[in-house]
Short mmCIF file of C-alpha atoms in Angstrom, two decimals:
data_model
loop_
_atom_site.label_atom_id
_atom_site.label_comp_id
_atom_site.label_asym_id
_atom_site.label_seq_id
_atom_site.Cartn_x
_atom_site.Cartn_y
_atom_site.Cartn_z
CA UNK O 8 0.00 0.00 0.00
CA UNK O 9 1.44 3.57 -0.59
CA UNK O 10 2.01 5.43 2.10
CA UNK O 11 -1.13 8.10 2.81
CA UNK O 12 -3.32 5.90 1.00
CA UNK O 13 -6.23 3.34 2.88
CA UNK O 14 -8.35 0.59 1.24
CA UNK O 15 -12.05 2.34 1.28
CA UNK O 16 -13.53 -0.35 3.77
CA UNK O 17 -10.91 1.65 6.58
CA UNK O 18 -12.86 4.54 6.42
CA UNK O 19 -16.68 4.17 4.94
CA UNK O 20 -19.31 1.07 5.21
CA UNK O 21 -20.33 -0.08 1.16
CA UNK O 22 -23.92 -0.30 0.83
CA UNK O 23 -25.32 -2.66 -2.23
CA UNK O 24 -28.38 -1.45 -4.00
CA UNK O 25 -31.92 -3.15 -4.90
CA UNK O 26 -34.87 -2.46 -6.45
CA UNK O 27 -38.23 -2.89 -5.26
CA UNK O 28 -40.66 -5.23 -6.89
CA UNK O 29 -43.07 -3.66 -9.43
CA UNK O 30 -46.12 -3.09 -7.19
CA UNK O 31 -47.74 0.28 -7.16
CA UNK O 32 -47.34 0.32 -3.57
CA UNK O 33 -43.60 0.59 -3.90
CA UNK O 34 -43.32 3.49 -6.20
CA UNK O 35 -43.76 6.93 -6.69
CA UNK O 36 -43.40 7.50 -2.69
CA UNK O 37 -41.15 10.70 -1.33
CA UNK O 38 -37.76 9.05 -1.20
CA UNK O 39 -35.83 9.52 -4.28
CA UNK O 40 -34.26 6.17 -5.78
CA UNK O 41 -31.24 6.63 -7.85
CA UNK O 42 -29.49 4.53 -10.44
CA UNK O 43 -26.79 5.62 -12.39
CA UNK O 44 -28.31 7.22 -15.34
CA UNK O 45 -28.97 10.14 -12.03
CA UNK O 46 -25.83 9.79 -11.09
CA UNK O 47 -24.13 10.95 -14.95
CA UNK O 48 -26.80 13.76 -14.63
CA UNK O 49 -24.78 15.28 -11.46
CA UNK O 50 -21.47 13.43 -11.70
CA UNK O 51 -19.24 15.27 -9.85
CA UNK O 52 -21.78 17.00 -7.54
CA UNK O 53 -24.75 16.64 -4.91
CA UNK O 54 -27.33 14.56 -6.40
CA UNK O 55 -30.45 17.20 -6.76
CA UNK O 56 -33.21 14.96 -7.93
CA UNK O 57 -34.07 11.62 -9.40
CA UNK O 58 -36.40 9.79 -12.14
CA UNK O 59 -37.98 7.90 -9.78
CA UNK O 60 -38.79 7.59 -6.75
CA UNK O 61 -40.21 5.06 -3.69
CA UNK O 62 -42.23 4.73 -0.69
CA UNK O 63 -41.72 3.02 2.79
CA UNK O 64 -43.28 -0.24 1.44
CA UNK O 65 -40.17 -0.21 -1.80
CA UNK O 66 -37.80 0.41 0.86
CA UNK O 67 -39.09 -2.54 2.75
CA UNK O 68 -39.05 -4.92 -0.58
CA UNK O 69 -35.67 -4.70 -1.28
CA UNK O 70 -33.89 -1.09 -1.56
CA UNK O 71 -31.60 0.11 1.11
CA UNK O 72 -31.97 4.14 2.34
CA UNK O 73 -28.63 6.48 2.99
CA UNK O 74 -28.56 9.37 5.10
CA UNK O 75 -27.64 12.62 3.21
CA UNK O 76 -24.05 13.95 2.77
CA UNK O 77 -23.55 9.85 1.61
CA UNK O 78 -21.38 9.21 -1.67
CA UNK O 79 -22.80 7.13 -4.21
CA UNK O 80 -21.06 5.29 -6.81
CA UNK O 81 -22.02 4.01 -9.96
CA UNK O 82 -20.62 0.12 -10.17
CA UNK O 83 -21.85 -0.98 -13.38
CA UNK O 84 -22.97 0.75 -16.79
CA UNK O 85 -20.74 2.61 -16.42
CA UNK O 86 -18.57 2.31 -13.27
CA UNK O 87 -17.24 5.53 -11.85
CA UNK O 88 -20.02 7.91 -11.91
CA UNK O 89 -20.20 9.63 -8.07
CA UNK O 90 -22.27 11.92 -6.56
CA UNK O 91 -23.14 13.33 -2.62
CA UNK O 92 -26.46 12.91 -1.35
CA UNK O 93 -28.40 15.91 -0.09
CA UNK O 94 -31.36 13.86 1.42
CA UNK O 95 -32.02 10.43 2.26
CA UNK O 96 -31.79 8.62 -0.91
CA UNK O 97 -32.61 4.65 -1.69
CA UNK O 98 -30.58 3.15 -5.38
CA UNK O 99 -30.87 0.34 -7.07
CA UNK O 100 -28.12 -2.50 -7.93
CA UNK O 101 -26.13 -0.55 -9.97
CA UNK O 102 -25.00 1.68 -7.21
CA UNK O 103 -23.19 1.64 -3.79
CA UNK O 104 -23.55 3.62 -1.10
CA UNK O 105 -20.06 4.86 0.24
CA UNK O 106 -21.00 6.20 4.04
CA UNK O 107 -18.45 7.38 6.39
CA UNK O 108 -17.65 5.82 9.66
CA UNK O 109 -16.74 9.38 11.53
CA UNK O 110 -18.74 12.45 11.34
CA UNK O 111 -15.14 14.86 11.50
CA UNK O 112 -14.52 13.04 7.77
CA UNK O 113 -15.31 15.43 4.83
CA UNK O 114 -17.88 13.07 2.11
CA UNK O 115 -16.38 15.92 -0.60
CA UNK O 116 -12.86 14.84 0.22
CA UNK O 117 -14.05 10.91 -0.07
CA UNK O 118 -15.71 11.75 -3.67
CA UNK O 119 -12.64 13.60 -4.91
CA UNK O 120 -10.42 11.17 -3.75
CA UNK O 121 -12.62 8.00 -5.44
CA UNK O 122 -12.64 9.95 -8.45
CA UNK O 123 -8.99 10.16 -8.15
CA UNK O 124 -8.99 6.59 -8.20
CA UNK O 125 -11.14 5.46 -10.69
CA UNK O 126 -8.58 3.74 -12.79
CA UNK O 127 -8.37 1.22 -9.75
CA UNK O 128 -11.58 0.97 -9.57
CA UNK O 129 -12.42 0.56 -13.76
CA UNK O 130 -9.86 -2.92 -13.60
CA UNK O 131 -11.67 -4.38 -10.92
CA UNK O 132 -14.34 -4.74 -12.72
CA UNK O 133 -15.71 -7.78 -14.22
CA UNK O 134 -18.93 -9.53 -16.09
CA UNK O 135 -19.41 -10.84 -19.69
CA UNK O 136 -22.45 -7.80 -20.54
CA UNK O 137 -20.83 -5.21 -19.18
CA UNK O 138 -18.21 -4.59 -16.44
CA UNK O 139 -19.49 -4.33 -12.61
CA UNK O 140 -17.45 -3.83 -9.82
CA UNK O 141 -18.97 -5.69 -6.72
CA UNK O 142 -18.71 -4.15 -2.92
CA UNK O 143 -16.06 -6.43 -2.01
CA UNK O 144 -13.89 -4.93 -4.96
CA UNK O 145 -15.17 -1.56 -3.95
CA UNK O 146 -14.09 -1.40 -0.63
CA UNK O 147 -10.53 -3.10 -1.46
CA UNK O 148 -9.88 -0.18 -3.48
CA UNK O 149 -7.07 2.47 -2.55
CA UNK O 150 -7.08 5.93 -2.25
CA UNK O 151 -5.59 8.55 -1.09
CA UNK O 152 -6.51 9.84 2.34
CA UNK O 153 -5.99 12.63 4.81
CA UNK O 154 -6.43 14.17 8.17
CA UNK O 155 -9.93 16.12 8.76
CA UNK O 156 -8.32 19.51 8.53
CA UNK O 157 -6.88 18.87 5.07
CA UNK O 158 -9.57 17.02 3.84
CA UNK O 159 -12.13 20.25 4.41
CA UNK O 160 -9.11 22.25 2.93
CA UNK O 161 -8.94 20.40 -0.03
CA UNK O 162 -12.48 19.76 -1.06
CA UNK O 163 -12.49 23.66 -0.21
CA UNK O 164 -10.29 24.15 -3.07
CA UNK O 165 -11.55 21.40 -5.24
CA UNK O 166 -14.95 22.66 -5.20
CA UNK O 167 -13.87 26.42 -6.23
CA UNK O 168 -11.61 25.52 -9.01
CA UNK O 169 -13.58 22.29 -10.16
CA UNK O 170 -16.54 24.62 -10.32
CA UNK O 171 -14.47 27.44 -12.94
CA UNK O 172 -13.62 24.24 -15.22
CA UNK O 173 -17.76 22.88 -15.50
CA UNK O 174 -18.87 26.51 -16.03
CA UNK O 175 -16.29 26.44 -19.27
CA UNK O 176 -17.44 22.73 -20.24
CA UNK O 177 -20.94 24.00 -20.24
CA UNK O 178 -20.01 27.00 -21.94
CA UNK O 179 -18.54 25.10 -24.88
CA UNK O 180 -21.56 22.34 -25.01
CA UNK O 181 -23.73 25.03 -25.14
CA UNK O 182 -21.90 27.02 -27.71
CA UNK O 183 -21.59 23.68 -29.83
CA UNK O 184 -25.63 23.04 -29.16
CA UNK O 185 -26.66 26.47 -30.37
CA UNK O 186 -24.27 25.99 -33.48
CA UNK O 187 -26.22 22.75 -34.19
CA UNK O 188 -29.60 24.18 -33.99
CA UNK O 189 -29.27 27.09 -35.87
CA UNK O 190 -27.39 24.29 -38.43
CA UNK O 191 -30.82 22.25 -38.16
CA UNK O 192 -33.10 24.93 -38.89
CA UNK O 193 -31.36 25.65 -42.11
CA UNK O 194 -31.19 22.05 -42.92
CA UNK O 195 -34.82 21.87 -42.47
CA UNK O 196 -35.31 24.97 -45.07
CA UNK O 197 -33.66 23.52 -47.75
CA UNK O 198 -34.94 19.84 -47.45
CA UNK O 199 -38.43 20.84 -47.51
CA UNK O 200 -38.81 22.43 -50.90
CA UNK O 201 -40.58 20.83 -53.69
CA UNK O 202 -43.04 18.06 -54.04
CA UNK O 203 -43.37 15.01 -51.59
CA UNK O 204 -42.73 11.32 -52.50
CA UNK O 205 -42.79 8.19 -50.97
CA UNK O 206 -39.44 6.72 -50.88
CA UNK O 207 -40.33 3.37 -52.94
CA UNK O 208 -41.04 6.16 -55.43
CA UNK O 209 -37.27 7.23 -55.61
CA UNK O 210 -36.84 3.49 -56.81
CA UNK O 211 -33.96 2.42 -54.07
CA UNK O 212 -31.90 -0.34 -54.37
CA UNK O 213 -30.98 -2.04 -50.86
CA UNK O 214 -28.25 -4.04 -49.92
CA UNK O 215 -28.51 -5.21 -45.97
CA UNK O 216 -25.52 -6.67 -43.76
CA UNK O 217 -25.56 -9.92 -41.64
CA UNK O 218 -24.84 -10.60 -38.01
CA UNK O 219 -21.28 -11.83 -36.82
CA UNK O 220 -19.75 -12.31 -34.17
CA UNK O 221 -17.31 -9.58 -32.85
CA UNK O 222 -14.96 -8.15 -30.55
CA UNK O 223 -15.49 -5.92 -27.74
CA UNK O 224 -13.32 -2.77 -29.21
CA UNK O 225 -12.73 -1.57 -32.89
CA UNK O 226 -10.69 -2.70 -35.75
CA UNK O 227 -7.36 -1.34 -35.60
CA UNK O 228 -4.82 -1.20 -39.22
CA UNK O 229 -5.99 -3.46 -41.47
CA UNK O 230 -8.55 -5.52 -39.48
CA UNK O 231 -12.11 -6.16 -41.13
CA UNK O 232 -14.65 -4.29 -38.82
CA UNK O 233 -18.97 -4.27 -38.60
CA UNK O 234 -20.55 -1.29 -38.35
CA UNK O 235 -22.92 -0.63 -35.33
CA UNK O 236 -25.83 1.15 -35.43
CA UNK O 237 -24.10 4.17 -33.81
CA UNK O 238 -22.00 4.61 -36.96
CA UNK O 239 -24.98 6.40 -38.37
CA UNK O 240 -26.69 7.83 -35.44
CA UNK O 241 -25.34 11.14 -35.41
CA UNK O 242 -26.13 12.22 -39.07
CA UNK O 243 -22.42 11.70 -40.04
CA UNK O 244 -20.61 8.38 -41.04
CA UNK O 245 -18.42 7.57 -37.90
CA UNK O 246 -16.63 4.70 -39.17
CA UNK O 247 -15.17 4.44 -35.17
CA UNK O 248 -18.48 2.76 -34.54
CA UNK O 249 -17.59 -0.49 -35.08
CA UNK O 250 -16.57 -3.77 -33.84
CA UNK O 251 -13.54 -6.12 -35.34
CA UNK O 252 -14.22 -9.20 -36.40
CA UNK O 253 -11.26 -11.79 -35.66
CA UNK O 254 -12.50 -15.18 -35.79
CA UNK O 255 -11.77 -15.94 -40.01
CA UNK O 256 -15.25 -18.10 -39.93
CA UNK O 257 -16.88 -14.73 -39.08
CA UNK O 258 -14.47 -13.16 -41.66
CA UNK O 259 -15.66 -15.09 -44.33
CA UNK O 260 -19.36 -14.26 -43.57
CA UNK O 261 -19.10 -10.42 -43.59
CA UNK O 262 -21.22 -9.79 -46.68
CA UNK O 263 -21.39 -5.94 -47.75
CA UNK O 264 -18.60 -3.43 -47.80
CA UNK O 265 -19.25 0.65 -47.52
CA UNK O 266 -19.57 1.63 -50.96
CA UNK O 267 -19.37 5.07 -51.95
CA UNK O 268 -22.04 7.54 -52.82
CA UNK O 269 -24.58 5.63 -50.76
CA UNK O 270 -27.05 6.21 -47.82
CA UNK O 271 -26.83 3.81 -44.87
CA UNK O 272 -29.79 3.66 -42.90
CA UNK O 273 -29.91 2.31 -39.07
CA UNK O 274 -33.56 0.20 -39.15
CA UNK O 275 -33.11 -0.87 -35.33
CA UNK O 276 -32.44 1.52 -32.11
CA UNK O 277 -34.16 3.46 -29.88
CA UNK O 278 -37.31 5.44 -30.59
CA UNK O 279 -35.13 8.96 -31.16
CA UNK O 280 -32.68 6.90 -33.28
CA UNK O 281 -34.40 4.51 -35.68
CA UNK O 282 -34.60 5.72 -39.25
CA UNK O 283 -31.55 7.56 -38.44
CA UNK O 284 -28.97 7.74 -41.98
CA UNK O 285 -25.90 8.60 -43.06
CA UNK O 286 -23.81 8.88 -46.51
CA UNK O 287 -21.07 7.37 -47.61
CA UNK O 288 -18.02 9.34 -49.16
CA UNK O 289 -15.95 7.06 -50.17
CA UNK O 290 -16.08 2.95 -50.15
CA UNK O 291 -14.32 1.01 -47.71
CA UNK O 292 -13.38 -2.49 -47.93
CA UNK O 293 -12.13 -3.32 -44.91
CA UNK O 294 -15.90 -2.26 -42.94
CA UNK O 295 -18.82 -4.16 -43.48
CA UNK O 296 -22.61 -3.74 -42.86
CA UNK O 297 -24.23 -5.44 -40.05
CA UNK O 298 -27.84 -7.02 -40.58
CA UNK O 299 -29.63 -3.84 -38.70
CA UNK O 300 -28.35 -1.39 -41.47
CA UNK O 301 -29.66 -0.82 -44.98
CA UNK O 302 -26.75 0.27 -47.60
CA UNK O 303 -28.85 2.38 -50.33
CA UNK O 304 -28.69 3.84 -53.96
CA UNK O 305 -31.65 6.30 -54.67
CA UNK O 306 -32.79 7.50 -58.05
CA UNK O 307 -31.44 11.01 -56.62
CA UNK O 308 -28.77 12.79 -55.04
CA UNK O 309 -27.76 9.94 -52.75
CA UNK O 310 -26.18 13.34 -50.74
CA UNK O 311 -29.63 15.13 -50.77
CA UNK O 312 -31.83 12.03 -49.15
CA UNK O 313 -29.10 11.62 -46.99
CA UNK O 314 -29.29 15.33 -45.40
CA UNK O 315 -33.55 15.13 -46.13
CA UNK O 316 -33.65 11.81 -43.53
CA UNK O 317 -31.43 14.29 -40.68
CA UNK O 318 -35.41 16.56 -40.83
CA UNK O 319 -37.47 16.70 -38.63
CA UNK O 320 -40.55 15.32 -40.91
CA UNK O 321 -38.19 11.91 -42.02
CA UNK O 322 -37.21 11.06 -38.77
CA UNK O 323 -40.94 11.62 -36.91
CA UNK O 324 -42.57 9.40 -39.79
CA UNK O 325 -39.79 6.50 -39.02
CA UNK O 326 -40.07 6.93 -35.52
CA UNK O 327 -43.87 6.60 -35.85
CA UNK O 328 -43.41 3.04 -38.24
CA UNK O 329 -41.37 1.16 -35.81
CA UNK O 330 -42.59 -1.28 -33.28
CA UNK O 331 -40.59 -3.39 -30.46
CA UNK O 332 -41.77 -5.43 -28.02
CA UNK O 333 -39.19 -3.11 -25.97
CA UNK O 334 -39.64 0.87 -25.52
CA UNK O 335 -35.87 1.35 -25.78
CA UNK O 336 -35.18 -1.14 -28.75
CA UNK O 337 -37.58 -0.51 -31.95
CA UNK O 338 -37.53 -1.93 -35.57
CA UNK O 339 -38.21 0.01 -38.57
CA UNK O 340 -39.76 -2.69 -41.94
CA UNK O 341 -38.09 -2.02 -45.05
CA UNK O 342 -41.94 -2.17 -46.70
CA UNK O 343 -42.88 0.49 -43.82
CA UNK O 344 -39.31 2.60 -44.69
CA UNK O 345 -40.48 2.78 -48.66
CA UNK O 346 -43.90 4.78 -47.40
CA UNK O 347 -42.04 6.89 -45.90
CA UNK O 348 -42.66 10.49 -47.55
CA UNK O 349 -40.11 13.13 -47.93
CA UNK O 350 -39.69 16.39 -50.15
CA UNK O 351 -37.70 15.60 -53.19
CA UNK O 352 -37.62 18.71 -55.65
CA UNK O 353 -35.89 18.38 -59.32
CA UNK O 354 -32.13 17.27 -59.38
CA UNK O 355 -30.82 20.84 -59.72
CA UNK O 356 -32.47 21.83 -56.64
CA UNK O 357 -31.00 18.61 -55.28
CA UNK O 358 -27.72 19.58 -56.10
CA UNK O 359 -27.86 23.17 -54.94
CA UNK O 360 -29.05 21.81 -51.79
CA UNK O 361 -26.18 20.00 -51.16
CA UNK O 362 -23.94 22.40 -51.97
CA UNK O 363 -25.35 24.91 -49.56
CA UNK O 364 -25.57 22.13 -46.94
CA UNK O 365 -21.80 21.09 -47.53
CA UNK O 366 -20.54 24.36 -46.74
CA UNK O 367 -22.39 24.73 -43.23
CA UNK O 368 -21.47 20.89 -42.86
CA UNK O 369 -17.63 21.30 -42.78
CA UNK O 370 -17.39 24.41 -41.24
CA UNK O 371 -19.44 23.38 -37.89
CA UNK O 372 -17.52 20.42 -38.24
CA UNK O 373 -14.22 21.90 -37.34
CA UNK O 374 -15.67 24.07 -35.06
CA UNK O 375 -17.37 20.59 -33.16
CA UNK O 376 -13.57 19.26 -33.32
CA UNK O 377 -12.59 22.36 -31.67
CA UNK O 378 -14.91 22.29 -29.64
CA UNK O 379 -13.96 18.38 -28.35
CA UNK O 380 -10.81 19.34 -28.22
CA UNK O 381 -11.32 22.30 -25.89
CA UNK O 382 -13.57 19.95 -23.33
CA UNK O 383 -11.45 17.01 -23.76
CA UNK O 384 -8.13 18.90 -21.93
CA UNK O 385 -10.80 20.96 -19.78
CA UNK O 386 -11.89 17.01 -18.37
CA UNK O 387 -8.04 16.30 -18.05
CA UNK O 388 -7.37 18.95 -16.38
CA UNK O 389 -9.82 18.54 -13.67
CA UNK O 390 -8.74 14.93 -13.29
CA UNK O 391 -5.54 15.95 -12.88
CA UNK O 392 -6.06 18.63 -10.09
CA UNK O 393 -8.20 16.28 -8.11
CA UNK O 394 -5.63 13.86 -8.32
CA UNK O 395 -2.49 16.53 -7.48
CA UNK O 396 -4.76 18.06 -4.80
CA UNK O 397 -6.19 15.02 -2.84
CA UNK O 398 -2.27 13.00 -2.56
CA UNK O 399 -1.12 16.37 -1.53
CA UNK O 400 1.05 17.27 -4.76
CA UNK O 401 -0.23 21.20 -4.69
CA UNK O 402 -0.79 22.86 -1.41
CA UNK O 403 -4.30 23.92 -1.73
CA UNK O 404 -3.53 27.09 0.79
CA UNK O 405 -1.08 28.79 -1.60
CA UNK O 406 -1.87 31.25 -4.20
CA UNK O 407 -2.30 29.39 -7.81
CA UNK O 408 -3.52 30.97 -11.18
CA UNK O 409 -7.15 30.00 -11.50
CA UNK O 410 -8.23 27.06 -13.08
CA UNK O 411 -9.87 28.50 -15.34
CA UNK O 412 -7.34 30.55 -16.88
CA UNK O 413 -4.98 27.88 -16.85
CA UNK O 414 -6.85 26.31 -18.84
CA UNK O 415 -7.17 29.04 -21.26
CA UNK O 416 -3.80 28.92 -21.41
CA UNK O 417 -3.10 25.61 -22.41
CA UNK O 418 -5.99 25.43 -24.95
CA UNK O 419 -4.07 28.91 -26.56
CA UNK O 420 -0.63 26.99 -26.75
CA UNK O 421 -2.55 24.19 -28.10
CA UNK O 422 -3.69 26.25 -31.41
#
């Protein structure tokens, strides 16, 4: 063990989660029951509120209450996400509760210093679905640790400077949202001129991909990769959305290459994403389709139907065709895709479109990448004072340069 550092079970019980069983009688009560899709909402701070919530009868069936001023961690999908309770507060299974054993201990100081530990935590993980890190493994896991005094002292300092860093990350999210909306909205003006047709009208030609099995992480060099559906969820072709396929039986079954000047379209995700296209610049044969996306040639501008399916009236009209026996997964029919109805004016129109669009397209993309890049060193940064600060590498009490400008710095020497 280095020195100054404790196993977590030293200094704080570790709570499992539950959930209750699906009775009315067990829900929406006045205790707030948190998973960890609450916890990414305020990673990093006090948990203000919750999706759902539980009575005294849930508690009672199988979900365990924390005081306030209680950490809670997120163990599984994803591990890592941590957050301080303000009021008593039940979670479910994919949480722990991290609750001090002394009162004169700081819970700020124990979420920094978790947070400083994280990589720890991440490889204790285990599972075949997705990695979970169980309470045993929890409180086994190092970190850094310090006298009462210091610990106020430090979360002191953490929570100032910590605080100058989010207000930038929000800044530039915010600046990158508003970019993307006004983006939208002149998307939506020039995809919704001229007459509207069914797609089967535009006479498409479909080629689909099959199922394989793959590996956990993406091709790297040469390695064949499948697609996921993600590769075309964000309007764009992110060809870092896929998985590599190893095993040379699976190899041999990959079926359908990207080929260029074609519209992929994702006929399986959730409700916001089915539908959901993108085009294809230039073919690739080393990526491959897999059996939930389409691979299409229009009688069009391939280019225009892919910006048309990014409106607002495409992606309504395939969110409105799919059905799935779950709310979260949904299929889209190719027969149900073809009535479809977009606005498809005369290939000159098309063209000009496109052109417009193209122009917008690549100049919001490169301020997005700046934009990534600009969060990305504001998120390592923070990481990196939390973990200086809570092992005792900066003296909190001295006079530093902001955070914040810091930060402004770097990003400056960066360009």
């Amino acid at each position: 063990m280095r020195q100054g550092w404790i196993p977590i079970r030293r200094i704080a019980d570790v709570t499992n989660g539950g959930t209750p069983g699906p009775a009315e009688l067990n829900w929406d009560g006045a205790i707030p029951w948190a998973t960890p899709v609450d916890l990414g909402r305020y990673n990093g701070h006090t948990l203000l509120s919750t999706e759902r919530s539980v009575t005294a009868a849930g508690v009672a069936d199988g979900t365990p209450v924390v005081p306030e001023r209680v950490v809670l961690l997120s163990t599984r999908a994803p591990i890592g996400y941590s957050v301080i309770t303000r009021e008593p507060t039940a979670f479910n299974q994919g949480c722990k509760g991290l609750r001090l054993c002394s009162s004169e201990h700081d819970p700020r100081f124990l979420r920094y210093a978790v947070e400083s530990s994280l990589g720890e935590l991440k490889s204790r993980g285990s599972g075949t679905t997705f990695p979970e890190v169980n309470a045993n493994a929890v409180a086994a896991t190092a970190i850094p640790w310090k006298e009462s005094e210091e610990q106020r002292q430090i979360a002191d300092y953490l929570d100032r400077e910590t605080a100058e860093i989010d207000a930038f990350i929000r800044d530039q999210e915010l600046l990158e949202s508003m970019v993307r909306e006004r983006y939208l909205a002149d998307l939506e003006h020039h995809v919704t001129l001229g007459p509207i047709l069914p797609i089967r009208r535009l006479r498409p030609i479909r080629s689909s991909g099959v199922s394989v099995n793959a590996a956990g992480r993406p091709a790297v060099g040469e390695e064949p990769g499948v697609l996921k559906t993600g590769a075309v969820s964000k309007g764009y072709l992110d060809l870092e959305e896929n998985k590599a396929v190893l095993e040379e039986a699976e190899v041999q079954r990959l079926a359908t290459p990207l080929v260029e000047d074609r519209v992929l379209v994702n006929r399986a995700n959730t409700p916001a994403l089915v539908g959901s296209a993108a085009y294809v610049s230039a073919s690739r044969d080393d990526r491959f389709l897999s059996d939930k996306l389409w691979q299409i040639d229009f009688d069009a501008s391939n280019k225009y139907i892919a910006y048309a399916m990014r409106s607002r009236m495409y992606l309504e009209q395939a969110r409105l065709r799919s059905v799935g026996a779950s709310a979260s997964m949904q299929n889209l029919s190719y027969e149900d895709f073809l009535s479809v109805q977009l606005h498809v004016p005369g290939r000159q129109e098309q063209e000009e479109a496109v052109r417009h669009l193209d122009v917008g397209e690549g100049i919001n993309q490169t301020l997005f990448a700046d934009v990534n890049r600009a969060v990305a060193l504001a998120k390592e940064r923070r990481a990196a004072l939390i973990s200086a600060a809570v092992t005792g590498q900066i003296d909190v009490t001295a006079h530093h340069k902001p955070a914040a400008e810091q930060l402004e710095d770097d990003l400056a020497e960066a360009r």
